[in-house]
Coordinates of C-alpha atoms (C1' of nucleotides) in Angstrom, one line a residue:
Chain T
M1 CA 25.2 29.4 14.8
P2 CA 25.4 32.7 13.1
D3 CA 24.4 32.8 9.4
S4 CA 27.7 34.1 8.4
L5 CA 29.2 30.7 9.2
T6 CA 26.7 28.7 7.3
G7 CA 28.4 29.1 3.9
R8 CA 31.7 27.9 5.1
R9 CA 30.3 25.2 7.3
R10 CA 28.4 23.7 4.4
S11 CA 31.4 23.5 2.1
V12 CA 33.6 22.2 4.8
L13 CA 31.3 19.5 6.0
H14 CA 30.3 18.0 2.7
E15 CA 29.4 19.3 -0.7
T16 CA 26.0 20.3 0.2
R17 CA 25.0 22.3 -2.9
C18 CA 22.6 20.7 -5.2
Q19 CA 24.6 21.8 -8.2
T20 CA 27.5 19.8 -7.2
C21 CA 25.6 16.9 -5.8
S22 CA 25.9 13.7 -7.7
L23 CA 22.2 12.9 -7.1
S24 CA 20.8 16.1 -8.7
S25 CA 19.6 14.2 -11.7
L26 CA 17.4 12.0 -9.5
C27 CA 16.5 14.3 -6.7
L28 CA 13.8 16.9 -6.3
P29 CA 15.5 19.8 -8.1
L30 CA 16.0 17.6 -11.1
A31 CA 14.1 19.8 -13.5
L32 CA 15.4 23.1 -12.3
E33 CA 17.6 25.6 -14.2
I34 CA 20.8 26.7 -12.5
Q35 CA 19.5 30.0 -11.2
D36 CA 16.4 28.3 -9.8
M37 CA 18.5 25.6 -8.2
D38 CA 20.2 28.3 -6.2
Q39 CA 16.9 29.4 -4.8
F40 CA 16.1 25.9 -3.9
D41 CA 19.5 25.3 -2.4
A42 CA 19.0 28.3 -0.1
I43 CA 16.1 26.7 1.8
I44 CA 17.8 23.4 2.4
R45 CA 19.1 22.7 5.9
R46 CA 22.1 20.5 6.6
R47 CA 21.9 18.0 9.4
A48 CA 24.6 16.2 11.2
P49 CA 24.9 12.6 9.8
L50 CA 22.8 10.1 11.5
K51 CA 24.5 7.0 12.9
K52 CA 23.0 3.6 12.5
G53 CA 19.9 3.2 14.6
E54 CA 19.4 7.0 15.1
T55 CA 16.0 8.4 14.2
L56 CA 15.4 11.2 11.8
F57 CA 11.9 11.9 13.1
R58 CA 9.6 10.1 15.4
Q59 CA 6.0 9.0 14.8
D60 CA 3.5 11.6 15.9
S61 CA 6.1 14.4 16.3
P62 CA 5.1 17.6 14.4
F63 CA 5.6 17.6 10.7
T64 CA 7.9 20.4 9.6
S65 CA 10.1 19.1 6.9
V66 CA 10.6 16.5 4.2
Y67 CA 14.1 15.0 3.8
A68 CA 16.0 14.0 0.8
V69 CA 18.4 11.1 1.5
R70 CA 21.9 12.0 0.5
S71 CA 23.8 8.9 1.5
G72 CA 23.0 5.8 3.5
S73 CA 19.5 4.5 4.0
L74 CA 16.5 4.7 6.2
K75 CA 13.5 2.6 7.2
Q76 CA 10.1 4.0 8.1
V77 CA 8.2 2.2 10.8
T78 CA 4.7 2.7 12.0
T79 CA 3.7 1.5 15.5
E80 CA 0.1 0.8 16.3
G81 CA -1.0 -0.3 19.8
S82 CA 1.7 -2.1 21.6
G83 CA 4.6 -3.6 19.9
D84 CA 3.0 -4.2 16.6
D85 CA 5.3 -2.5 14.1
Q86 CA 4.9 -2.2 10.4
L87 CA 7.9 -1.3 8.3
T88 CA 6.3 0.7 5.5
N89 CA 9.3 1.7 3.4
F90 CA 13.0 1.7 2.8
Y91 CA 14.6 4.9 1.5
L92 CA 17.7 5.2 -0.6
P93 CA 19.7 8.2 -1.7
S94 CA 17.7 10.8 -3.7
E95 CA 14.4 9.6 -2.3
L96 CA 12.1 11.8 -0.3
V97 CA 11.1 10.9 3.2
G98 CA 8.2 12.3 5.1
L99 CA 5.7 13.1 2.3
D100 CA 3.0 11.2 4.1
G101 CA 3.1 13.6 7.0
I102 CA 1.9 16.7 5.0
D103 CA -1.7 16.4 6.0
E104 CA -2.4 15.7 9.7
E105 CA 0.6 17.8 10.6
H106 CA 2.6 15.0 12.2
Y107 CA 4.7 12.1 10.9
P108 CA 2.8 8.9 10.6
G109 CA 5.9 6.8 11.4
T110 CA 9.4 6.9 12.7
A111 CA 12.3 7.1 10.3
V112 CA 15.4 5.2 11.5
A113 CA 18.8 5.2 9.9
L114 CA 20.0 1.7 8.8
E115 CA 23.6 2.8 8.5
T116 CA 25.4 6.1 8.7
T117 CA 23.1 8.4 6.8
T118 CA 23.1 12.0 5.6
V119 CA 20.0 13.8 4.6
C120 CA 19.0 17.2 3.3
E121 CA 16.3 18.8 5.4
I122 CA 13.7 20.7 3.3
P123 CA 11.3 22.7 5.5
F124 CA 8.0 22.1 4.0
D125 CA 6.5 25.6 4.3
R126 CA 9.4 27.1 2.4
L127 CA 9.3 24.3 -0.2
D128 CA 5.6 24.9 -0.7
H129 CA 6.2 28.7 -1.0
L130 CA 9.0 28.2 -3.4
S131 CA 6.9 25.8 -5.5
E132 CA 4.6 28.8 -6.2
S133 CA 7.2 30.5 -8.3
L134 CA 9.0 27.4 -9.7
P135 CA 6.5 25.3 -11.7
E136 CA 9.2 22.7 -12.4
L137 CA 9.8 22.3 -8.7
R138 CA 6.0 22.0 -8.1
G139 CA 5.7 19.5 -10.9
Q140 CA 8.5 17.4 -9.5
L141 CA 6.9 17.4 -6.1
Y142 CA 3.6 16.3 -7.5
R143 CA 5.4 13.6 -9.4
S144 CA 7.4 12.4 -6.4
M145 CA 4.2 11.9 -4.5
S146 CA 2.4 10.3 -7.4
K147 CA 5.3 7.9 -7.8
E148 CA 5.2 6.9 -4.2
L149 CA 1.5 6.3 -4.6
R150 CA 2.1 4.0 -7.5
E151 CA 4.8 2.2 -5.7
D152 CA 2.5 1.7 -2.7
R153 CA 0.0 0.1 -5.1
R154 CA 2.7 -2.2 -6.3
M155 CA 3.4 -3.1 -2.8
M156 CA -0.3 -3.8 -2.1
R157 CA -0.4 -6.2 -5.0
L158 CA 2.7 -7.9 -3.7
L159 CA 1.2 -8.3 -0.3
S160 CA -2.1 -9.5 -1.4
R161 CA -1.3 -11.7 -4.3
K162 CA 2.3 -12.9 -4.3
T163 CA 3.8 -16.0 -2.6
A164 CA 6.7 -15.7 -0.3
D165 CA 9.1 -16.6 -3.1
Q166 CA 7.7 -14.0 -5.4
R167 CA 7.9 -11.4 -2.7
L168 CA 11.6 -12.0 -2.0
A169 CA 12.4 -12.2 -5.7
S170 CA 10.6 -8.8 -6.2
F171 CA 12.4 -7.3 -3.3
F172 CA 15.8 -8.2 -4.7
T173 CA 15.1 -7.3 -8.3
G174 CA 13.6 -4.0 -7.0
L175 CA 16.7 -3.2 -5.0
S176 CA 18.9 -4.2 -7.9
D177 CA 17.1 -1.8 -10.1
R178 CA 17.3 1.0 -7.6
F179 CA 21.0 0.5 -7.2
R180 CA 21.5 0.5 -11.0
R181 CA 19.7 3.8 -11.3
R182 CA 22.0 5.3 -8.8
G183 CA 25.1 4.2 -10.6
Y184 CA 25.9 1.2 -8.3
S185 CA 26.3 -2.4 -9.4
P186 CA 22.9 -4.0 -9.8
Y187 CA 24.5 -7.4 -9.1
S188 CA 26.5 -6.9 -6.0
F189 CA 25.5 -4.9 -3.0
R190 CA 25.2 -4.9 0.7
L191 CA 21.9 -5.0 2.5
S192 CA 21.6 -2.3 5.1
M193 CA 18.6 -4.0 6.7
S194 CA 18.3 -7.1 8.8
R195 CA 16.3 -10.2 7.8
A196 CA 13.8 -9.1 10.4
D197 CA 13.3 -5.8 8.6
I198 CA 12.9 -7.6 5.2
G199 CA 10.4 -10.0 6.7
N200 CA 8.4 -7.2 8.4
Y201 CA 8.4 -5.2 5.2
L202 CA 7.3 -8.1 3.0
G203 CA 4.8 -9.5 5.4
L204 CA 6.8 -12.7 6.1
A205 CA 8.3 -14.3 9.2
V206 CA 12.1 -14.0 9.6
E207 CA 12.4 -17.8 9.3
T208 CA 10.7 -17.7 5.9
V209 CA 13.0 -15.1 4.7
S210 CA 16.0 -17.2 5.7
R211 CA 14.7 -20.4 4.2
I212 CA 13.8 -18.9 0.9
L213 CA 17.1 -17.1 0.7
G214 CA 18.8 -20.4 1.3
R215 CA 16.7 -22.0 -1.5
F216 CA 17.4 -19.2 -4.0
Q217 CA 21.1 -19.7 -3.2
S218 CA 20.9 -23.5 -3.8
Q219 CA 19.1 -22.8 -7.0
G220 CA 21.9 -20.6 -8.2
L221 CA 19.9 -17.4 -8.4
V222 CA 21.9 -15.5 -5.8
E223 CA 24.8 -15.8 -3.5
V224 CA 24.2 -14.5 -0.1
S225 CA 26.6 -14.2 2.8
G226 CA 25.3 -12.4 5.7
R227 CA 24.3 -9.0 4.3
E228 CA 26.4 -9.3 1.2
V229 CA 24.4 -10.1 -1.9
H230 CA 25.5 -11.2 -5.4
I231 CA 22.8 -11.7 -7.9
L232 CA 23.9 -14.5 -10.2
D233 CA 20.8 -14.8 -12.4
L234 CA 18.8 -11.6 -12.6
E235 CA 16.6 -12.8 -15.4
S236 CA 15.4 -15.9 -13.6
L237 CA 14.9 -13.9 -10.5
I238 CA 12.6 -11.5 -12.5
L239 CA 10.8 -14.5 -13.8
V240 CA 10.2 -15.8 -10.3
A241 CA 9.0 -12.4 -9.2
E242 CA 6.4 -12.1 -11.9
E243 CA 5.4 -15.7 -12.2
E244 CA 1.7 -15.9 -12.7
G245 CA -1.0 -18.2 -11.4
A246 CA 1.0 -18.8 -8.2
R247 CA -1.1 -18.9 -5.1
Chain J
M1 CA -21.0 21.2 -28.4
P2 CA -20.4 25.0 -28.6
D3 CA -19.1 26.7 -25.6
S4 CA -22.0 29.0 -25.4
L5 CA -24.2 26.1 -24.3
T6 CA -22.0 24.9 -21.6
G7 CA -23.2 27.3 -18.9
R8 CA -26.8 26.5 -19.5
R9 CA -26.1 22.8 -19.8
R10 CA -24.3 22.8 -16.5
S11 CA -27.1 24.3 -14.5
V12 CA -29.7 22.2 -16.2
L13 CA -28.0 18.9 -15.8
H14 CA -27.1 19.1 -12.2
E15 CA -25.9 21.7 -9.8
T16 CA -22.3 21.6 -11.0
R17 CA -20.9 24.6 -9.2
C18 CA -18.7 24.0 -6.2
Q19 CA -20.4 26.7 -4.2
T20 CA -23.7 24.9 -4.2
C21 CA -22.2 21.4 -4.0
S22 CA -23.0 19.6 -0.8
L23 CA -19.5 18.1 -0.9
S24 CA -17.6 21.3 -1.0
S25 CA -16.6 20.9 2.7
L26 CA -14.8 17.6 1.9
C27 CA -13.6 18.1 -1.6
L28 CA -10.6 19.8 -3.2
P29 CA -11.8 23.4 -3.0
L30 CA -12.4 23.0 0.7
A31 CA -10.1 25.8 1.7
L32 CA -11.0 28.3 -0.9
E33 CA -12.6 31.7 -0.6
I34 CA -15.7 32.3 -2.6
Q35 CA -14.0 34.3 -5.4
D36 CA -11.2 31.7 -5.7
M37 CA -13.8 29.0 -5.9
D38 CA -15.2 30.6 -9.0
Q39 CA -11.8 30.3 -10.6
F40 CA -11.5 26.7 -9.7
D41 CA -15.1 26.1 -10.8
A42 CA -14.2 27.5 -14.2
I43 CA -11.6 24.7 -15.0
I44 CA -13.9 21.9 -14.1
R45 CA -15.5 19.8 -16.8
R46 CA -18.7 18.1 -16.5
R47 CA -19.0 14.5 -17.7
A48 CA -22.1 12.5 -18.5
P49 CA -22.9 10.2 -15.6
L50 CA -21.3 6.8 -15.9
K51 CA -23.5 3.7 -15.7
K52 CA -22.6 0.7 -13.6
G53 CA -19.7 -1.1 -15.1
E54 CA -18.6 1.8 -17.4
T55 CA -15.0 2.9 -17.2
L56 CA -13.9 6.5 -16.4
F57 CA -10.4 5.9 -17.7
R58 CA -8.4 2.9 -18.7
Q59 CA -5.1 1.6 -17.6
D60 CA -2.2 2.9 -19.7
S61 CA -4.3 5.6 -21.4
P62 CA -2.7 9.1 -21.3
F63 CA -3.1 10.9 -18.1
T64 CA -4.9 14.2 -18.5
S65 CA -7.2 14.8 -15.6
V66 CA -8.0 13.9 -12.1
Y67 CA -11.6 13.4 -11.1
A68 CA -13.6 14.2 -8.0
V69 CA -16.4 11.8 -7.4
R70 CA -19.7 13.6 -7.1
S71 CA -22.1 10.8 -6.5
G72 CA -21.9 7.0 -6.8
S73 CA -18.7 5.1 -6.4
L74 CA -15.7 3.6 -8.4
K75 CA -13.2 1.0 -8.1
Q76 CA -9.6 1.2 -9.5
V77 CA -8.2 -2.0 -10.9
T78 CA -4.6 -2.7 -12.0
T79 CA -4.0 -5.6 -14.4
E80 CA -0.6 -7.2 -14.7
G81 CA 0.1 -9.9 -17.2
S82 CA -2.9 -11.9 -18.1
G83 CA -6.0 -11.8 -15.9
D84 CA -4.3 -11.1 -12.6
D85 CA -6.2 -8.1 -11.4
Q86 CA -5.6 -6.2 -8.3
L87 CA -8.3 -3.9 -7.0
T88 CA -6.3 -1.0 -5.4
N89 CA -9.0 1.3 -4.2
F90 CA -12.7 2.2 -3.9
Y91 CA -13.6 5.8 -4.3
L92 CA -16.6 7.5 -2.7
P93 CA -18.0 11.0 -3.2
S94 CA -15.6 13.9 -2.7
E95 CA -12.6 11.6 -3.2
L96 CA -10.0 12.3 -6.0
V97 CA -9.3 9.6 -8.5
G98 CA -6.3 9.4 -10.7
L99 CA -3.6 11.1 -8.6
D100 CA -1.3 8.1 -9.1
G101 CA -1.1 8.9 -12.8
I102 CA 0.7 12.3 -12.5
D103 CA 4.1 10.9 -13.1
E104 CA 4.5 8.5 -16.0
E105 CA 1.8 10.4 -17.9
H106 CA -0.6 7.5 -18.0
Y107 CA -3.1 6.0 -15.6
P108 CA -1.7 3.0 -13.7
G109 CA -5.1 1.3 -13.5
T110 CA -8.7 1.3 -14.8
A111 CA -11.4 3.2 -13.0
V112 CA -14.8 1.5 -13.2
A113 CA -18.1 2.7 -11.9
L114 CA -19.7 0.4 -9.4
E115 CA -23.1 2.1 -9.8
T116 CA -24.4 5.1 -11.6
T117 CA -21.7 7.7 -10.9
T118 CA -21.1 11.3 -11.6
V119 CA -17.7 12.9 -11.5
C120 CA -16.1 16.3 -11.9
E121 CA -13.3 16.2 -14.4
I122 CA -10.3 18.4 -13.4
P123 CA -7.7 18.8 -16.2
F124 CA -4.4 18.4 -14.4
D125 CA -2.4 21.0 -16.3
R126 CA -5.0 23.6 -15.5
L127 CA -5.2 22.5 -11.9
D128 CA -1.5 22.7 -11.6
H129 CA -1.4 26.2 -13.2
L130 CA -4.2 27.4 -10.9
S131 CA -2.4 26.0 -7.9
E132 CA 0.3 28.5 -8.6
S133 CA -1.8 31.4 -7.7
L134 CA -4.0 29.7 -5.1
P135 CA -1.9 28.5 -2.2
E136 CA -4.9 27.0 -0.4
L137 CA -5.7 24.9 -3.5
R138 CA -2.1 23.8 -3.7
G139 CA -2.0 22.9 -0.1
Q140 CA -5.2 20.9 -0.4
L141 CA -3.8 19.0 -3.3
Y142 CA -0.6 18.2 -1.4
R143 CA -2.7 17.1 1.5
S144 CA -5.0 14.9 -0.6
M145 CA -2.0 13.1 -2.0
S146 CA -0.4 12.8 1.4
K147 CA -3.6 11.4 2.8
E148 CA -3.8 8.8 0.1
L149 CA -0.2 7.9 0.9
R150 CA -1.1 7.4 4.6
E151 CA -4.1 5.3 3.7
D152 CA -2.0 3.1 1.4
R153 CA 0.3 2.5 4.4
R154 CA -2.7 1.5 6.5
M155 CA -3.7 -0.8 3.8
M156 CA -0.2 -2.3 3.6
R157 CA -0.4 -3.0 7.3
L158 CA -3.8 -4.6 6.9
L159 CA -2.5 -6.8 4.1
S160 CA 0.6 -7.9 5.8
R161 CA -0.4 -8.3 9.5
K162 CA -4.1 -8.7 9.8
T163 CA -6.2 -11.9 9.8
A164 CA -9.1 -12.3 7.5
D165 CA -11.5 -11.4 10.3
Q166 CA -9.6 -8.3 11.1
R167 CA -9.5 -7.3 7.4
L168 CA -13.2 -7.6 7.0
A169 CA -13.9 -5.8 10.3
S170 CA -11.6 -3.0 9.2
F171 CA -13.3 -2.8 5.9
F172 CA -16.7 -2.4 7.4
T173 CA -15.6 0.1 10.1
G174 CA -13.8 2.0 7.4
L175 CA -16.8 2.2 5.2
S176 CA -19.0 3.1 8.1
D177 CA -16.7 6.0 9.0
R178 CA -16.5 7.2 5.4
F179 CA -20.3 7.2 5.2
R180 CA -20.6 9.1 8.5
R181 CA -18.3 11.8 7.3
R182 CA -20.4 12.2 4.2
G183 CA -23.6 12.6 6.2
Y184 CA -25.0 9.2 5.6
S185 CA -25.9 6.6 8.2
P186 CA -22.8 4.8 9.6
Y187 CA -25.0 1.9 10.5
S188 CA -27.0 1.1 7.4
F189 CA -25.7 1.2 3.9
R190 CA -25.7 -0.6 0.7
L191 CA -22.5 -2.1 -0.7
S192 CA -21.9 -1.0 -4.2
M193 CA -19.2 -3.7 -4.7
S194 CA -19.5 -7.5 -5.0
R195 CA -18.0 -10.0 -2.6
A196 CA -15.5 -10.7 -5.3
D197 CA -14.4 -7.1 -5.3
I198 CA -14.1 -7.0 -1.5
G199 CA -12.1 -10.2 -1.6
N200 CA -9.8 -8.9 -4.3
Y201 CA -9.3 -5.6 -2.4
L202 CA -8.6 -7.3 0.9
G203 CA -6.4 -10.1 -0.4
L204 CA -9.0 -12.8 0.4
A205 CA -10.8 -15.5 -1.5
V206 CA -14.5 -14.8 -2.2
E207 CA -15.4 -17.9 -0.1
T208 CA -13.5 -16.5 2.8
V209 CA -15.4 -13.2 2.6
S210 CA -18.7 -15.0 2.5
R211 CA -17.8 -17.3 5.4
I212 CA -16.6 -14.5 7.7
L213 CA -19.6 -12.4 6.9
G214 CA -21.8 -15.3 7.9
R215 CA -19.9 -15.6 11.1
F216 CA -20.1 -11.9 11.9
Q217 CA -23.8 -12.2 11.4
S218 CA -24.2 -15.2 13.7
Q219 CA -22.1 -13.3 16.3
G220 CA -24.6 -10.4 16.1
L221 CA -22.0 -7.9 14.9
V222 CA -23.8 -7.1 11.6
E223 CA -26.8 -8.1 9.7
V224 CA -26.1 -8.7 6.0
S225 CA -28.6 -9.4 3.3
G226 CA -27.1 -9.4 -0.1
R227 CA -25.5 -6.0 -0.4
E228 CA -27.6 -4.4 2.3
V229 CA -25.6 -4.0 5.5
H230 CA -26.7 -3.1 9.0
I231 CA -24.0 -2.7 11.6
L232 CA -25.4 -3.9 14.9
D233 CA -22.4 -3.5 17.1
L234 CA -19.9 -1.1 15.8
E235 CA -17.8 -1.0 19.0
S236 CA -17.2 -4.8 18.9
L237 CA -16.4 -4.6 15.2
I238 CA -13.8 -1.9 15.9
L239 CA -12.3 -4.2 18.6
V240 CA -12.1 -7.1 16.1
A241 CA -10.5 -4.9 13.6
E242 CA -7.8 -3.7 16.0
E243 CA -7.4 -6.9 18.0
E244 CA -3.7 -7.4 18.7
G245 CA -1.5 -10.5 18.7
A246 CA -3.8 -12.2 16.3
R247 CA -2.1 -14.4 13.6
Chain Y
dC1 C1' 40.9 -14.9 24.3
dC2 C1' 36.6 -15.6 26.0
dT3 C1' 31.8 -14.2 26.7
dC4 C1' 27.7 -12.4 25.6
dC5 C1' 24.4 -10.9 22.5
dT6 C1' 22.4 -10.1 18.3
dC7 C1' 21.3 -11.9 14.1
dC8 C1' 20.7 -15.7 11.3
dT9 C1' 19.7 -20.7 10.1
dT10 C1' 17.3 -25.0 10.2
dG11 C1' 13.9 -28.5 11.7
dA12 C1' 9.1 -30.0 13.2
dT13 C1' 4.5 -29.0 13.8
dC14 C1' 0.3 -26.5 13.2
dA15 C1' -3.3 -23.2 11.6
dT16 C1' -5.2 -20.1 8.5
dG17 C1' -7.2 -19.4 4.6
dA18 C1' -7.0 -21.1 -0.5
dT19 C1' -8.9 -24.2 -3.6
dC20 C1' -12.2 -27.5 -5.3
dA21 C1' -16.9 -28.8 -5.6
dT22 C1' -21.6 -28.2 -5.2
dG23 C1' -26.0 -26.1 -4.5
dG24 C1' -29.1 -22.1 -3.6
dC25 C1' -31.0 -17.6 -4.4
dG26 C1' -32.6 -13.8 -7.1
dG27 C1' -33.0 -10.7 -10.8
dA28 C1' -33.3 -10.0 -16.0
dC29 C1' -35.5 -11.3 -19.7
dA30 C1' -38.3 -14.1 -22.9
Chain K
dT1 C1' -44.0 -17.9 -15.4
dG2 C1' -40.2 -20.3 -16.4
dT3 C1' -35.3 -20.3 -17.6
dC4 C1' -30.8 -18.7 -17.4
dC5 C1' -26.9 -16.6 -15.4
dG6 C1' -24.3 -14.0 -12.2
dC7 C1' -23.5 -13.8 -7.4
dC8 C1' -23.3 -15.9 -3.1
dA9 C1' -23.1 -19.6 0.6
dT10 C1' -21.2 -23.7 2.5
dG11 C1' -18.7 -28.1 3.0
dA12 C1' -14.2 -30.9 2.5
dT13 C1' -9.5 -31.0 1.7
dC14 C1' -5.0 -29.2 1.0
dA15 C1' -0.8 -26.1 1.0
dT16 C1' 1.7 -22.3 2.4
dG17 C1' 3.8 -20.0 5.6
dA18 C1' 3.5 -19.0 10.8
dT19 C1' 5.0 -20.6 15.1
dC20 C1' 7.7 -23.1 18.3
dA21 C1' 12.2 -24.8 19.4
dA22 C1' 17.0 -25.2 19.2
dG23 C1' 21.5 -24.2 17.7
dG24 C1' 25.3 -21.7 15.1
dA25 C1' 28.0 -17.6 13.5
dG26 C1' 30.0 -13.3 14.1
dG27 C1' 31.1 -9.0 16.3
dA28 C1' 31.8 -6.0 20.4
dG29 C1' 33.7 -5.4 24.7
dG30 C1' 35.7 -7.1 28.7

DNA sequence: CCTCCTCCTTGATCATGATCATGGCGGACA
DNA sequence: TGTCCGCCATGATCATGATCAAGGAGGAGG
């Protein structure tokens, strides 16, 4: 595709410019001035939307880009040996996928769309180069990685010290919070992932996820119907999530 | 202390220059040319050695610097609520401590020396600024963070899918590998952490750590006497660590 | 409309590792 | 040299959540 078409293509397909993107206050260019944002904009590559189940990149394929989620959601799955998968993260709009591939030159997991999903592709060599002249961009990149580190540590705590109830409560309060920050209702949302995905992520069997969801429902904490979730008592749910001395 | 003393002080106390540091092939300035290394060297601050049990930085104190371990070892502990600690990492020489404090402006955990430990303090604002003109340094910093992300994911897998046996086997093979890379024997080493630390890190009760260590010993995999460890059969230990279909 | 298949729920049993309890070892210090 | 205290080992019991098993609900496609 000739470059001359790119401009038109972009505006036709979707609003693809950071300046008009509703996520710009959460996303990587968050701290940039308008003229800097244009420079950043220029290195971004559009991708055709992914359909549910399609992969953005595969484990062990060469690392070239990081991706900002624009709409939809993804999971990242690492396979080791035969059939033993570990779901390491879910990614929502404005979050960066692929940062853990920077060293080693290949992606350490496969990123799979959980629903129709659009992403902004950011070639890493160009991002790195641009970060030389844009300190705010560089800072934001450091912060994104640092934040992911902190969240991984939270996850490690969850996996090593929390009961099944606490894990699920954390999962829902966490999701609720992420939706709120993105301007969606923190009380009503649709899960894009299956129970199996949730269980895999939280280190629980599917059956356990089901059972505890049922219990939360009978306790009046949430109302769950398939993948539709209504949080009825967020405060109590937070209490359950942080309950101490359990286990 | 007047600045004029610093130069002398450095050379008297220890070899503190990266160029003469035996870790330079593993540490942050790894990819730098000699003249660039001098620039990097100039921003590093020496600290008095920490004694066992002393803290390098405390949870929630303001983030200012990252630290490269020079000798000894540290643990990082996050406290939540009352008395519920989570040990999130052990740090060996050449590793960077504090990267998870970059966003949020404070450290998310307390770093405690497990033995007499020396570190190089690297003020982050100066590091960031220097990374503008030294692409190799910047790249190395990105890679360090990315690597830590990948290792966190490995840890998440360990915590959510591995049995107690596999966890301990992983812990020992991991340590062995880290010692090897640093030029120490991968078969004989001294643990700088207590059984309680190991258990906390791996999500196991102290008793379980003890029991399994005993079993490994009776199986001829290792020989353990207090904190002195001899790995007798590294291959089998690796097999145990990666054993599939367990649990 | 029916069928198939995936995803989810629920019940019964079992196993792993936590917890509780006790005792031993070894180093620091008087 | 004896005592104390932190760290470690080991035994007995228990609880959480995994596993095995079966069945239901809902959606896609004929």
